[in-house]
Structure formats: structure tokens, C-alpha cells
Amino acid sequence: MHIGRLLGCLFGTLLYFAGSVRAQPPQRLTATLDRAGTLTVRVANSQRVFATIRPGIFEAMWQYRTTVAASTPGAARIRTRTLPASIAVTFESTLEATSDRNVRLKYTLTPDKDIKVNSAHVAVLTGTEWWTKAKAALGEREAIVDEQAPKQGNLLAGEGGLSLTRQGVTLSVETKDQPALLQDNRAFNARELELRFGKQSPEAGGRLWKAGQPETFELLISFPSPIALIREEPLTITAGEDWIALDESSAEITPGSALDFSSLLDAPAGKLGRVVVSGGHFGFEKGTKPQRFWGANLCFGANYLEKPDSDKLAERLARLGYNSVRVHHFDGEALNAASLDKLDYLIAALKKRGLYIKTDLYVSRPVPDTIALGDFKAAIFVSDAALGNWKDFTKALLNHVNPYTQLAWKDEPAIGWLSVVNESNLTNGLAGFKPELMALLDKEWQAWRKGRGLAPAALPRQAGSDKVGREVGAFFTLLHERGYAKMKAFIREQGCKALLTDMNGWSESPAFMAARTSLDFVDNHFYWDHPRFLETDWQLPSEGYQEGASAIGSGGTGPSNVAMTRLFGKPFTVSEFNYTAPNPHRSEGGLIMGAAAGLQDWDGVWRFAYSHSKESAVAPGALSYFDLANDPVSLASDRAGILLFTRGDVRPAPGAVSRHLRRDELLTKPELAVSPGFGELALVTRVGTWIEDASGPLAPPRPVELRLTKGESKDALAQLFQTNRLPESNRTNFDTQERQSETGEVFVNGQFGSIRIVTPRTLGGVCPEGDAIKCGPLRIAAEGTEAMVYVSSLDGKPVSESGRLLVAHVTDIQNTGARYSTSNRRILESWGTLPHLAKRGTANLTLTRKLTGKVEAWRLDTSGNRLTPLAAKLTGTELTLPLTTLGPDGKATIYYEVVIKGATP
């Protein structure tokens, strides 16, 4: 371990035991100005960000937009959404000659069309860990940065310079002729302070910014430490010393190989009857045990393959360990006879191999706008014509007989789950609903208000967290309940017994939990680093919403975002999730999701997606945002998740923290504040919601369950410690982004970028570059780059006793020729092509076993075939494995197989 890393670990330990100690100011800083005009300030000789400075706007209705690089140096642009306008941005930066701590920035923003904006500004963003308990000053006004997240974000506003001072260390910003605002973005779930400079127009419609009217921002920023200014150039990934080509000659998995997980399936699907709900979990009609499902989405053309390709795909998915498929974005072709025949055959092929089917009765098929009214998903709830269109499709699909199974879709036991409408939450599109649809909604809204004795008022275009927003949520809840009841009744009239759900994304309102009580199971969606497009939707350039950051750094984020929508007593699923490419840390996704789903005792998860096209469903292609078929990193990560969750390697938490809500209060008293919940504990203990019906109270909680009516994750954590439900030795700490499961099997250290999994049959985690992590009897030391490493038993025995082990060493993988705007790889400009290139790195593993024996080990290709031997060594009970991305043939390796024969105590 490097001395710097060792000192860092010791400092992290001090942080934990001191509790209130905060990050100390860095001794030196570096600032890189990218081609989009963003200045990123980092701690020297590290990737730790101290501050980010960038221009941006909020369009009307507070829609945020930021810059994308232009071809001319020193220029950028902002593409707007409310109309096809573009805002030209010019920028320059200089390091003040009088000081090595001062940076002067100048930005000029000029729109090419009239546009309504709530804000045009330059923002300085800095992590709250640097400034907890700091004094903030704006002119004569002062405020203190509280240790806890505030309810309201705005701390200071007015004219003049802004400064933050803590323990004699100051960050200050002076500006000319621009109002200033200090905002604590923890109120909006971001761990940062925002020093924003520019005109703010808080009214929903914003102010008019005339075409050709420039707004100039000049900032003088004084940093607490000496700073070096660097201008960055584009980065292109090419094969060479640091990036090694991966040999992927075949997408298929060799039967019986270490990568063949088909033994986890029980074929054919449906042999034990339908999927049912039993004891709050999924089971089979003729089964006795709860059943879990880890699947992948197939989208668009991937559902419509030629028969030989369908067989290959079904076989491959089974050997990868998936026991379910979500047939998604299929409805545009579904009722075409030739296409439906292909889909029927694929479903039969999946069923034969033990994969169960989940699908939706509306996703994206085209509907005439005279019926869709601009948003068909919303129109279904208020328009008889839209609901009738949905019924026509549903009836035709469910009553269609699959010639390859001789069963109608409604009678097919392998079709386990139906979502009546994908991502139907009415709050999703409220801001942009067309007048015809708004008129229907407003008619219902006025009737709802009259029934509550309220005066007439226009239906708002937003459903925020204030009283009016919660009223809109309560109103929409009743529309959802009414609409779902109609759709469920129609499905049951067809004779279909599949389990049903609705309301699986994206926006939320507290009252929505009341509507979920009528569902057969609760479903939701989440993404980490989902792309956002800086010029044209679904075209490059793009950047992730989390800007390429690791989810580990925020305590293993992802499952925590949806955990509180789980209703105790009902199965819970996540039918879309992804840690998307090209994020360099995306290997963490399978570990985080597998650990969380196992610990929470959830019931099903589906990665979005395996493939979006016929081509990638058949053969691997170049890396893209979502597709597993094109991403060896996510495939390797999912293997770990499948073992942790489907195989049950991670034990469910015995305890729980639940939010206790009353249905009548959610629907009739939306003015009452509702707890945001305890999702940040998703890697610590089970979390979710109870809804008490007006007919009577719930049964008393079990001793291991902490049931709360209010509070946040930090409040629940404090009570878990106070009531001894968590021992003092548990290291969960929101300030240092540490999580430790109550089972002692999952550990996240967000400050140092590691996750550790310690279960009998799987050991491993994510190890930072130049560091080492201890996962029970397994020690992992990574050099050259961060790596995900895991060791899993393939014979059902504990790793320390197993005679056959699968080992994965996964670094970042990118396409050849992938181009980014700067070396920080935040903005992707070109995807590149095959072959995939793996970041070069090494990992030295030491495993203390209970048994000795004779060891053999091999490098594997991505099909599981054994290649060259690995110099594994078993000395007594200590097994050492020297792993390196670069193989003897010059190709990259990510998988290994270890066999130990003649094992003896």
C-alpha cells in the first residue's frame, strides 16, 4: 500500500471515531478548464474535487441546462428545451499575477432567440464536507452552514461578494454588478454548497431574455490554497500500454464452464404453475419456497429475432444466470403477424430454458394524437377514447394463442407479471401537457376540489413538495387508483391471472404510496449516471447526470432512491436499473444492487437492458449507454449480483425501519408534512413503508422493527443505535458516507471509494487504485487502476472450503477510439468502435482457506474457455493469485477459474 493511501486510511479511521471532524483544506489545488467552460478544482495529485465553477441557466419552470463545448476555443453553447434556441457562451480565465490563489473568470452568455428563464448565472459548487459549521458572509449578512441538511436551501441572497470561512480558511468570490445567492443543495439531495451569481426570477414563468442581449459575469475567486491552472485537451482512448484489447470471439457461454450459471435456473418456466404472491414474496402455485428473479430487458428489435437467433439468445441468457426477461418497448410491432410470430417463438425459447417473462401493456407504440392528446400514458386516466385504445390492444395481445406453446398469453404461466402502463406517474409530464389534456385533468381537478370544500383554482403545472404540490399528488392518486381498477378489472375479465403493477417511475408524491396499496406488487426504476444530451436528444455529445462519479462515493446510491416505495407485506421489484456506460466506475452496479436487493429481501430486479437491437442481441457490439450485450463490465458485474441476490449469498437483514403513514391523511390532509424516508439505510437494514388503512391500526411492530411516522435517515440511524438495534461497533456514518449492514456482510466506505462483500460463498468488492481491502479471509491489493474483484464458490461450499472458484478482476472497459472533451471524461463526444479496451491493472489476492490441497488455475476467455495457466500458489492454507489485465497473448483477461483438488483440513 502506498504511504499516502495508508495515511488516508488512518485519517479515515480518525474521522469515524471523532465523528464531528470534517475535511481539512487541501495544501495545494489544481484547476482544469474544459472546452465547455467548466473549471474543475481538485486537490493536487488526486481526483478529489474541491470546487466546480460553470455557467448555466434555468429555463422557465426551473429546468436546468448547462454548457457543451463548441468547436472554437474559448466558446461554448447552451441548448434550450422550451424552444429550439441556443445560447452562445464565451469564456476566459486567468491566474492573478498578484497571487497564486486567485483566479479571474469571465463569461458572456447571449441567446439567439427570445427565451423565458428563471436564472442565467455562473455557479461555484463546493462540497459541504469542506464547510460544515463555516460562517458564510454576503455583505453585512451572515449565516452558518449547519451540520445537518436544511429543510430550505437558500441561506443568503443579495448584492456583493460571497465568502465561506471555517477555522480561519476562506473561499471568497467577488463579482461585478451581479446579485449573489448562497444555497445549501443538501435540501435537494446534493452534498454541496452553491454560490450562484446572476439574476434570479423566482416566478414560475421566469423573465424574458431578449435575443442578442448579452449578460456578462466576471468573477474573482480566492481559494484557500495555492492553485495551478491547466487547460485541458480532448482525450481519445487507444490501444497501448494503458489500454488492452479484449478478445471476444464469441458471445456464447461454453456449457459446463466456470461462466455457465444455468444451474441456477429450474426449467421449464411454469412447471410449478404461475408466479403468485405468498407471505409478501413471489412463489409458485405448486411451490413451497419464496422465489427471486434477476433479469434483463429486451427492447425493440431484440424481441424480434429469427428462430435460430432466438434459441441462441435464450440459451445465452440462461447460461449468464438470468432467470427472467422483461419484454420491453415491443408494443410498436406486437400486433404485426410476422413480428408476433417471432416474439412468440422467443417467449417459447425462454420458457423452455427456465426464464420467466415480465412485460407492459403500454410502453411506446404509436397512438393517434387525437386519442393520445400528446401524452397517452396520462390520457388513459381521464379519456374514455384513450382507455378504449388500451383495452383494444390488451384484449388482442392477451387472447392471442402462441403457436409454439399452444397457450394464449393470458394463460401462459411463464408470463408472470404485467405492468398496465410503463412509467405512468401523472406528475411525470405535468409541466408539458397539451391544452386538450389539461382541460380534461382540470375538469377532474375542479370536481375534486369542490368535493373537499375548496374554492376553484387552476391545476398547477408542477407538483412540488409544498402544500399545493402535495394536493396535486393526492388528486392524481385518486386518478391512478380509479384508472388502475378499471384496467385490472378488464385484464381479469380476459381470464388473465398474471400479477399486476403500475406507477413505476419517475416522479413521486407522498400520496402515491396510498395508490400502491391496490397493486399486486410494487415496482420502480432507477439509474445511476443516466445520460443527458447537450445538443440533440439521444445524440452525442452527452454527459451523465452524476458526471461520471462513483455511486460508492455517496454511500452506494441507487437502491436507496427507490427503497422507500417498497410496501412491507407486498413483493417489491425494480424492473429497470442501470449504472450506465461510459461511467468508469459502473462495475460497482451489480455489487451494490445485488447486496441491497439481498439485504432488503426484495423479489426481482431487471437490468436495463440486455439489448436494444437485433444486431447486438446476436453478437457483441461497441459499448453503448445501456446494453449489457455490448458491455463486458456490466455483464461481469451482473454475475456478482446474481450470486448475491438470486443464489442468496447476501442474507436478508433481520431488522427493519419502516415509515408509518395513514391513508386518510395522505389523501385528505396533504398539507401535513411527510417524512422523506430512510432510503439511505438501504445497505444497512431493511427499509420501506406501511400504510395504515382508515379501517383500523396495523399490528404492533416486531421487536426488530423500528416503526417511525416522521424523520429522515439520520434520525432513524440515531434511533437504531439508541435502541441497540445496531451495535456501537457498526460503522454506518452519513458524514463519511460509510455503510455497514446489520448482517456484517456489506461494507461501503464512500470517502475512500471501496465496497466490501463478505459472505460465505462470495467475497470481494471494489478496491481503489494503490490500495488494499480486506474481505474476511480475502485480501485484495489493486495497482494501476481501480478494480472490481470477487471470488465466488461454484460448488455451493464456502469459498474457504470450495474446490472450484470463479475469480473476476474487472477494470474499466471502453471502446477503441472513444473520445471525451477532456481527460476527466465527463463529456462523451464519440463512442468509438470495437474492439473493447480494458484499462491495464493488477490485483494480488490472498485467500486464507480452511482446507489445503493441490491448486490449478487458468485465465478464461469471455465464453469461459480455459486459456493459459495462472501462477496460483497454495502454501498450507494460504492461496495467492497474481491477477493482471494483460495476458501472455497480449489480450485482456477479466475472468479466472481456480480448482483445488484433494482438499484436506
XYZ file of C-alpha atoms in Angstrom, residues 221-822:
602
model
C -12.300 33.694 -6.861
C -9.843 33.499 -3.966
C -9.027 29.942 -2.956
C -7.746 28.849 0.454
C -4.647 27.203 -1.038
C -2.192 27.823 -3.901
C -3.696 26.772 -7.222
C -2.236 25.767 -10.600
C -4.356 26.459 -13.693
C -4.442 23.892 -16.503
C -6.262 23.974 -19.826
C -7.350 20.528 -20.900
C -7.489 18.971 -24.336
C -9.694 16.171 -25.724
C -8.890 12.588 -24.742
C -9.125 9.614 -27.107
C -8.911 6.029 -25.827
C -6.481 3.955 -27.921
C -4.819 0.560 -27.534
C -1.367 0.718 -25.985
C 0.444 0.497 -22.694
C -2.609 1.542 -20.632
C -5.481 0.019 -22.650
C -5.501 -3.655 -23.668
C -7.758 -5.202 -26.320
C -10.280 -7.747 -25.012
C -10.732 -10.951 -27.006
C -14.481 -11.528 -27.512
C -14.556 -14.001 -30.347
C -17.965 -15.320 -29.258
C -20.905 -14.091 -27.210
C -21.892 -17.630 -26.228
C -21.054 -19.295 -22.905
C -19.398 -22.698 -23.023
C -21.586 -25.363 -21.359
C -20.161 -26.602 -18.082
C -17.576 -23.834 -17.904
C -16.975 -21.664 -14.862
C -19.135 -18.992 -16.524
C -22.120 -21.302 -17.075
C -24.684 -20.254 -14.443
C -27.624 -22.138 -15.987
C -27.733 -24.494 -12.990
C -29.347 -21.611 -11.071
C -32.470 -21.988 -13.253
C -35.224 -24.594 -12.934
C -36.523 -25.303 -16.441
C -39.023 -25.107 -17.935
C -40.588 -21.925 -16.616
C -44.113 -22.523 -15.366
C -43.682 -26.170 -14.429
C -44.735 -25.330 -10.864
C -47.633 -23.164 -12.022
C -47.997 -19.420 -12.077
C -45.989 -16.879 -10.156
C -48.112 -15.971 -7.122
C -47.798 -13.847 -4.009
C -47.289 -15.755 -0.786
C -46.185 -14.284 2.520
C -45.341 -10.954 0.918
C -42.994 -12.532 -1.639
C -43.172 -14.269 -5.009
C -43.655 -18.004 -5.126
C -45.142 -20.659 -7.413
C -48.630 -22.122 -7.260
C -47.200 -25.581 -6.628
C -44.069 -24.461 -4.790
C -43.234 -24.052 -1.147
C -40.343 -21.550 -1.198
C -40.083 -17.839 -1.986
C -38.672 -17.138 -5.447
C -36.343 -14.362 -6.568
C -35.736 -13.136 -10.102
C -32.791 -11.336 -11.692
C -33.478 -10.489 -15.302
C -32.653 -8.196 -18.177
C -34.740 -6.059 -20.509
C -35.031 -6.793 -24.231
C -36.059 -3.726 -26.239
C -37.315 -3.005 -29.735
C -35.689 -5.275 -32.352
C -34.101 -7.556 -29.740
C -37.572 -9.067 -29.257
C -37.954 -9.923 -32.945
C -35.258 -12.359 -33.983
C -35.049 -15.211 -36.435
C -35.699 -18.564 -34.767
C -32.060 -19.775 -34.604
C -31.050 -16.453 -33.060
C -33.881 -16.645 -30.514
C -32.633 -20.056 -29.415
C -29.080 -18.763 -29.128
C -30.173 -15.740 -27.149
C -32.352 -17.757 -24.765
C -29.538 -20.242 -24.193
C -27.023 -17.447 -23.616
C -29.241 -15.610 -21.127
C -29.798 -18.828 -19.172
C -26.054 -19.548 -19.064
C -25.418 -15.991 -17.893
C -27.698 -16.788 -14.927
C -30.731 -14.652 -15.785
C -33.976 -16.384 -14.815
C -36.264 -13.722 -16.255
C -36.618 -11.336 -19.188
C -38.623 -8.142 -19.370
C -40.043 -7.859 -22.887
C -39.991 -4.092 -23.276
C -40.570 -1.479 -25.990
C -42.133 -4.278 -28.008
C -45.635 -2.927 -28.495
C -44.951 -0.994 -31.682
C -44.650 -4.249 -33.647
C -46.520 -6.654 -31.385
C -49.721 -6.994 -33.412
C -47.964 -7.371 -36.743
C -48.441 -11.056 -37.645
C -44.861 -11.717 -38.775
C -43.349 -9.879 -35.825
C -45.680 -11.505 -33.316
C -44.664 -14.926 -34.607
C -41.026 -14.082 -33.850
C -41.939 -12.834 -30.381
C -43.995 -15.969 -29.717
C -41.028 -18.145 -30.626
C -38.675 -16.142 -28.402
C -41.044 -16.498 -25.435
C -41.269 -20.247 -26.034
C -37.469 -20.458 -26.218
C -37.067 -18.535 -22.972
C -39.734 -20.631 -21.256
C -38.034 -23.850 -22.334
C -34.835 -22.776 -20.580
C -36.486 -21.607 -17.365
C -36.798 -17.843 -17.889
C -39.992 -16.078 -16.755
C -41.455 -13.107 -18.627
C -42.366 -9.644 -17.404
C -43.877 -7.103 -19.795
C -46.024 -3.977 -20.127
C -49.375 -3.365 -21.812
C -48.326 0.076 -22.966
C -44.807 1.402 -23.459
C -44.241 3.352 -26.641
C -46.431 2.142 -29.512
C -47.702 4.980 -31.696
C -51.230 6.195 -30.912
C -53.029 8.861 -32.984
C -52.694 12.200 -31.245
C -56.449 12.709 -31.391
C -56.548 9.888 -28.842
C -53.159 10.305 -27.132
C -53.652 14.055 -26.574
C -49.897 14.484 -26.549
C -49.328 12.036 -23.659
C -51.135 8.710 -23.991
C -49.912 7.447 -20.618
C -51.699 10.319 -18.883
C -54.717 10.390 -21.192
C -55.620 6.805 -20.219
C -56.646 8.082 -16.770
C -59.094 10.763 -17.966
C -60.114 9.876 -21.537
C -62.548 7.098 -22.481
C -61.092 7.066 -26.000
C -57.555 6.530 -24.701
C -58.656 3.821 -22.273
C -60.577 2.149 -25.089
C -57.448 2.116 -27.254
C -55.528 0.498 -24.389
C -58.275 -2.120 -23.987
C -58.250 -2.982 -27.690
C -54.510 -3.678 -27.651
C -54.647 -5.557 -24.344
C -57.512 -7.795 -25.468
C -55.816 -8.657 -28.753
C -52.484 -9.462 -27.079
C -53.741 -11.444 -24.077
C -56.144 -13.574 -26.136
C -53.567 -14.330 -28.823
C -52.530 -18.014 -28.801
C -48.796 -18.657 -29.028
C -48.463 -21.472 -31.605
C -45.181 -22.626 -30.036
C -46.617 -23.143 -26.534
C -50.244 -23.775 -27.540
C -51.312 -21.329 -24.847
C -52.871 -17.883 -25.035
C -50.761 -15.168 -23.469
C -53.391 -14.778 -20.738
C -52.992 -18.466 -19.813
C -49.192 -18.672 -20.026
C -47.728 -19.433 -16.576
C -44.292 -18.287 -17.735
C -45.682 -14.759 -18.175
C -45.543 -13.842 -14.517
C -46.015 -10.083 -14.361
C -47.721 -7.276 -16.272
C -47.315 -3.551 -15.818
C -50.541 -1.944 -17.021
C -48.704 1.174 -18.258
C -44.970 1.716 -18.094
C -43.853 4.766 -16.068
C -47.351 6.179 -15.834
C -46.896 8.552 -12.877
C -49.063 11.536 -13.774
C -46.596 14.000 -12.286
C -44.013 12.987 -14.935
C -45.314 15.160 -17.770
C -47.480 17.694 -15.942
C -45.356 20.680 -16.928
C -45.730 19.918 -20.637
C -49.272 18.524 -21.015
C -51.130 19.869 -24.055
C -54.172 22.123 -23.532
C -56.629 19.362 -24.582
C -55.275 17.013 -21.924
C -55.023 19.760 -19.321
C -58.675 20.605 -19.910
C -59.730 17.036 -19.038
C -57.476 16.974 -15.993
C -58.648 20.399 -14.856
C -62.286 19.306 -15.055
C -61.487 16.410 -12.701
C -59.409 18.729 -10.520
C -62.250 21.193 -10.035
C -64.622 18.375 -9.082
C -62.062 17.055 -6.595
C -61.622 20.493 -5.028
C -65.379 21.001 -4.804
C -65.761 17.661 -3.062
C -63.257 18.814 -0.443
C -64.959 22.158 0.023
C -62.143 24.097 -1.636
C -62.512 27.125 -3.873
C -61.897 26.708 -7.611
C -58.243 27.068 -8.635
C -56.322 26.232 -11.783
C -54.469 22.902 -11.829
C -50.798 23.782 -11.229
C -48.187 22.812 -13.783
C -45.913 21.460 -11.059
C -46.330 19.063 -8.161
C -43.544 20.006 -5.807
C -43.078 19.294 -2.120
C -45.086 22.302 -0.931
C -48.734 22.152 0.197
C -50.139 22.787 -3.288
C -47.828 20.197 -4.813
C -48.923 17.595 -2.292
C -52.563 18.452 -3.058
C -51.883 17.739 -6.732
C -50.291 14.435 -5.701
C -53.359 13.470 -3.654
C -55.618 14.325 -6.588
C -53.510 12.313 -9.033
C -53.507 9.412 -6.574
C -57.269 9.070 -6.904
C -56.999 9.175 -10.706
C -54.372 6.442 -10.553
C -56.487 4.276 -8.265
C -59.563 4.673 -10.456
C -57.658 4.035 -13.685
C -55.782 1.019 -12.334
C -59.019 -0.500 -11.015
C -60.564 -0.236 -14.489
C -57.524 -1.754 -16.190
C -57.197 -4.547 -13.644
C -60.878 -5.436 -13.976
C -60.540 -5.585 -17.764
C -57.467 -7.845 -17.561
C -59.237 -10.199 -15.170
C -62.280 -10.243 -17.493
C -59.983 -11.687 -20.150
C -59.160 -14.541 -17.781
C -55.572 -13.442 -17.166
C -54.181 -14.152 -13.689
C -50.712 -12.596 -14.102
C -49.598 -10.337 -11.250
C -50.216 -6.644 -11.971
C -48.468 -3.383 -11.128
C -48.368 0.293 -12.093
C -46.689 3.617 -11.156
C -43.064 2.576 -11.665
C -41.449 5.947 -12.379
C -40.254 8.601 -12.376
C -41.585 11.455 -10.289
C -43.107 10.870 -6.860
C -45.621 12.412 -4.498
C -46.188 11.156 -0.924
C -49.829 10.225 -1.614
C -48.772 7.840 -4.396
C -47.972 5.278 -1.706
C -51.709 5.065 -0.969
C -52.402 4.090 -4.585
C -49.711 1.402 -4.449
C -51.670 -0.489 -1.783
C -54.016 -1.761 -4.520
C -51.196 -3.268 -6.616
C -50.319 -6.965 -6.615
C -46.679 -5.958 -6.239
C -44.784 -2.669 -6.182
C -42.317 -1.857 -8.941
C -39.967 1.064 -9.540
C -36.997 2.242 -11.629
C -33.683 3.976 -11.005
C -30.475 4.819 -12.854
C -27.036 5.981 -11.861
C -25.380 8.410 -14.297
C -28.193 8.265 -16.846
C -27.122 10.264 -19.911
C -28.271 13.798 -20.558
C -27.819 15.237 -24.017
C -26.142 18.550 -24.548
C -27.299 19.312 -28.087
C -29.880 16.913 -29.536
C -31.825 14.269 -27.608
C -30.225 10.807 -27.816
C -27.268 12.100 -29.780
C -23.732 12.943 -28.742
C -22.276 14.889 -27.038
C -23.610 13.702 -23.698
C -22.693 13.569 -20.061
C -24.076 11.596 -17.157
C -26.311 13.233 -14.589
C -23.729 12.229 -11.970
C -20.878 13.403 -14.242
C -19.013 10.110 -14.197
C -18.852 9.860 -10.407
C -18.882 6.645 -8.407
C -22.063 5.715 -6.546
C -19.857 4.370 -3.770
C -18.762 7.936 -3.042
C -22.294 8.751 -1.907
C -22.681 5.626 0.204
C -23.756 3.176 -2.513
C -26.526 5.256 -4.072
C -29.109 3.717 -6.403
C -31.290 1.282 -4.469
C -31.671 3.959 -1.804
C -33.544 6.136 -4.309
C -36.474 3.710 -4.560
C -36.265 1.773 -1.289
C -38.993 3.744 0.476
C -41.541 2.983 -2.267
C -41.461 -0.612 -1.095
C -44.615 -1.529 0.827
C -43.998 -4.057 3.553
C -46.271 -7.025 3.016
C -46.063 -6.861 -0.804
C -43.366 -8.087 -3.195
C -41.058 -5.343 -4.411
C -39.234 -5.221 -7.743
C -37.043 -2.866 -9.756
C -37.782 -3.600 -13.407
C -35.316 -1.018 -14.715
C -31.960 -0.165 -13.208
C -28.533 0.565 -14.575
C -25.187 2.050 -13.724
C -24.728 3.329 -17.213
C -21.812 3.445 -19.602
C -19.392 5.009 -20.176
C -19.099 5.723 -16.416
C -15.656 4.335 -15.430
C -16.978 3.040 -12.083
C -20.002 1.138 -13.420
C -18.638 -2.248 -12.325
C -19.896 -1.336 -8.842
C -23.525 -1.590 -10.012
C -24.001 -5.354 -9.726
C -22.373 -5.437 -6.304
C -24.450 -2.540 -4.961
C -27.713 -3.833 -6.428
C -27.112 -7.465 -5.515
C -26.133 -6.540 -1.968
C -29.052 -4.151 -1.475
C -31.683 -6.416 -3.029
C -30.466 -9.373 -0.959
C -30.254 -7.399 2.271
C -33.690 -5.830 1.664
C -35.187 -9.211 0.738
C -36.647 -7.746 -2.449
C -38.193 -10.050 -5.020
C -36.999 -9.175 -8.519
C -34.667 -6.866 -10.430
C -34.184 -6.382 -14.163
C -31.152 -4.647 -15.660
C -31.966 -2.157 -18.387
C -31.125 -3.568 -20.828
C -29.534 -6.609 -22.411
C -30.085 -5.333 -25.947
C -31.947 -2.702 -27.957
C -31.446 -4.250 -31.385
C -31.377 -7.454 -33.391
C -27.697 -6.920 -34.097
C -26.445 -6.674 -30.503
C -28.784 -9.456 -29.382
C -26.938 -11.764 -31.768
C -23.316 -10.593 -31.488
C -21.460 -8.142 -29.210
C -21.121 -4.599 -30.463
C -19.398 -1.423 -29.344
C -20.147 -0.067 -25.884
C -23.344 1.977 -25.589
C -25.224 3.609 -22.719
C -27.323 0.679 -21.516
C -26.804 -2.619 -23.343
C -25.238 -5.498 -21.411
C -24.619 -7.319 -24.671
C -22.068 -4.644 -25.563
C -20.544 -4.159 -22.116
C -18.262 -6.818 -20.597
C -18.009 -4.745 -17.403
C -21.733 -4.813 -16.664
C -22.022 -8.490 -17.590
C -19.288 -9.342 -15.098
C -20.929 -7.092 -12.518
C -24.316 -8.758 -13.038
C -22.760 -12.184 -12.426
C -21.819 -10.996 -8.945
C -25.296 -9.533 -8.412
C -26.982 -12.775 -9.458
C -24.926 -14.744 -6.933
C -25.537 -12.242 -4.151
C -29.285 -11.963 -4.773
C -30.718 -14.890 -6.754
C -28.467 -17.510 -5.185
C -28.957 -15.801 -1.829
C -25.333 -15.236 -0.878
C -26.266 -11.993 0.946
C -28.613 -12.698 3.852
C -31.753 -10.584 4.396
C -31.470 -8.129 7.267
C -33.437 -9.383 10.284
C -34.329 -5.843 11.338
C -36.239 -3.088 9.587
C -37.037 0.617 9.704
C -40.471 1.474 8.373
C -42.257 4.724 7.656
C -45.793 4.544 9.057
C -48.353 6.594 7.111
C -52.137 6.873 7.281
C -54.030 6.534 4.022
C -56.730 9.011 5.023
C -54.156 11.670 5.899
C -52.289 11.176 2.640
C -55.481 11.708 0.640
C -57.414 14.242 2.683
C -54.698 16.139 4.571
C -51.899 16.589 2.031
C -50.889 19.778 3.827
C -49.309 17.575 6.513
C -45.569 17.216 6.007
C -44.476 13.683 5.120
C -41.149 12.153 6.087
C -38.743 11.758 3.168
C -37.971 8.314 4.499
C -34.961 6.249 5.338
C -33.622 5.179 1.937
C -30.019 5.974 2.864
C -30.166 2.937 5.162
C -30.782 0.566 2.231
C -27.349 -1.046 2.715
C -27.748 -1.192 6.497
C -31.157 -2.701 7.303
C -34.490 -3.311 5.590
C -36.465 -0.148 4.879
C -39.909 0.548 3.480
C -43.366 1.903 4.169
C -46.505 0.778 5.982
C -49.822 2.348 5.017
C -52.426 2.236 7.765
C -55.951 1.931 6.400
C -58.653 4.142 7.874
C -60.455 0.947 8.936
C -58.023 0.280 11.730
C -54.434 0.293 13.015
C -51.634 -2.017 11.973
C -50.444 -4.841 14.128
C -47.714 -3.807 16.571
C -44.200 -3.959 15.097
C -41.956 -6.892 15.845
C -39.103 -6.187 18.300
C -36.551 -5.989 15.454
C -38.645 -3.414 13.555
C -38.338 0.303 14.190
C -41.564 1.963 13.018
C -41.489 5.770 12.638
C -44.031 8.327 11.460
C -41.533 11.073 10.693
C -37.863 11.837 10.348
C -35.067 11.171 7.904
C -32.341 8.574 7.543
C -30.102 10.294 10.113
C -32.946 10.268 12.659
C -33.635 6.601 12.071
C -29.938 5.765 12.347
C -29.722 7.557 15.673
C -32.671 5.562 16.996
C -31.196 2.297 15.710
C -28.126 2.980 17.833
C -30.090 4.292 20.821
C -32.339 1.214 20.914
C -29.391 -1.177 20.417
C -30.825 -2.482 17.172
C -27.422 -1.613 15.762
C -24.357 -2.229 17.935
C -21.903 0.586 18.678
C -19.364 -1.229 16.503
C -21.479 -0.681 13.364
C -19.607 1.904 11.254
C -22.552 3.438 9.411
C -21.893 7.178 9.263
C -23.579 9.572 6.823
C -20.861 12.218 7.224
C -18.140 9.867 5.956
C -20.515 8.018 3.603
C -19.924 4.707 5.351
C -22.481 1.924 5.432
C -22.304 -1.385 7.244
C -25.118 -3.895 7.012
C -26.509 -5.201 10.266
C -25.605 -8.688 8.996
C -21.922 -7.727 8.783
C -21.751 -8.821 5.139
C -21.776 -5.464 3.314
C -19.415 -2.537 3.912
C -19.206 0.748 1.968
C -16.554 3.380 2.560
C -17.581 6.282 0.374
C -14.715 8.510 1.410
C -12.120 6.077 0.085
C -14.146 4.568 -2.723
C -14.463 0.965 -1.596
C -17.218 -1.577 -1.149
C -16.594 -4.923 0.532
C -18.771 -8.031 0.372
C -18.113 -10.749 2.932
C -20.393 -13.792 2.616
C -19.599 -17.496 2.881
C -19.903 -18.120 -0.880
C -18.830 -14.751 -2.364
C -16.026 -12.459 -1.246
C -14.873 -9.291 -2.946
C -15.601 -5.680 -3.716
C -14.268 -2.558 -5.365
C -10.706 -1.672 -4.460
C -9.245 1.790 -5.158
C -6.033 2.095 -7.108
C -2.932 1.641 -4.987
C -4.930 0.420 -2.020
C -5.913 -2.843 -0.391
C -9.189 -4.057 1.081
C -9.865 -6.961 3.420
C -12.975 -9.023 2.709
C -12.977 -11.530 5.546
C -10.390 -14.176 4.630
C -9.665 -12.473 1.278
C -7.206 -9.613 0.837
C -7.239 -7.642 -2.432
C -4.477 -5.205 -3.410
C -5.085 -3.258 -6.627
C -2.412 -1.418 -8.592
C -2.587 0.607 -11.790
C -6.319 1.343 -11.592
C -9.435 0.822 -9.514
C -10.820 -2.684 -9.869
C -13.858 -4.769 -9.021
C -12.688 -8.147 -7.766
C -14.717 -11.060 -6.472
C -14.168 -14.723 -5.667
C -17.226 -16.986 -5.722
C -17.711 -20.639 -4.946
C -19.067 -22.702 -7.838
C -19.807 -25.879 -5.886
C -22.089 -24.429 -3.194
C -19.474 -24.685 -0.459
C -17.984 -21.694 1.353
C -15.131 -20.037 -0.532
C -12.698 -21.112 2.178
C -13.623 -24.783 1.539
C -14.688 -24.816 -2.105
C -12.939 -26.953 -4.668
C -13.896 -24.729 -7.620
C -13.818 -20.953 -7.669
C -14.684 -18.232 -10.172
C -12.494 -15.144 -9.880
C -13.204 -11.852 -11.639
C -10.825 -8.892 -11.946
C -12.658 -6.121 -13.777
C -11.210 -2.727 -14.642
C -12.803 -0.026 -16.770
C -13.557 -1.027 -20.377
C -14.071 1.466 -23.211
C -14.340 1.349 -26.989
C -11.346 1.841 -29.236
C -11.359 5.478 -30.320
C -13.817 6.692 -27.666
C -13.327 10.456 -27.453
C -14.014 12.734 -24.489
C -13.897 16.515 -24.373
C -11.274 16.441 -21.592
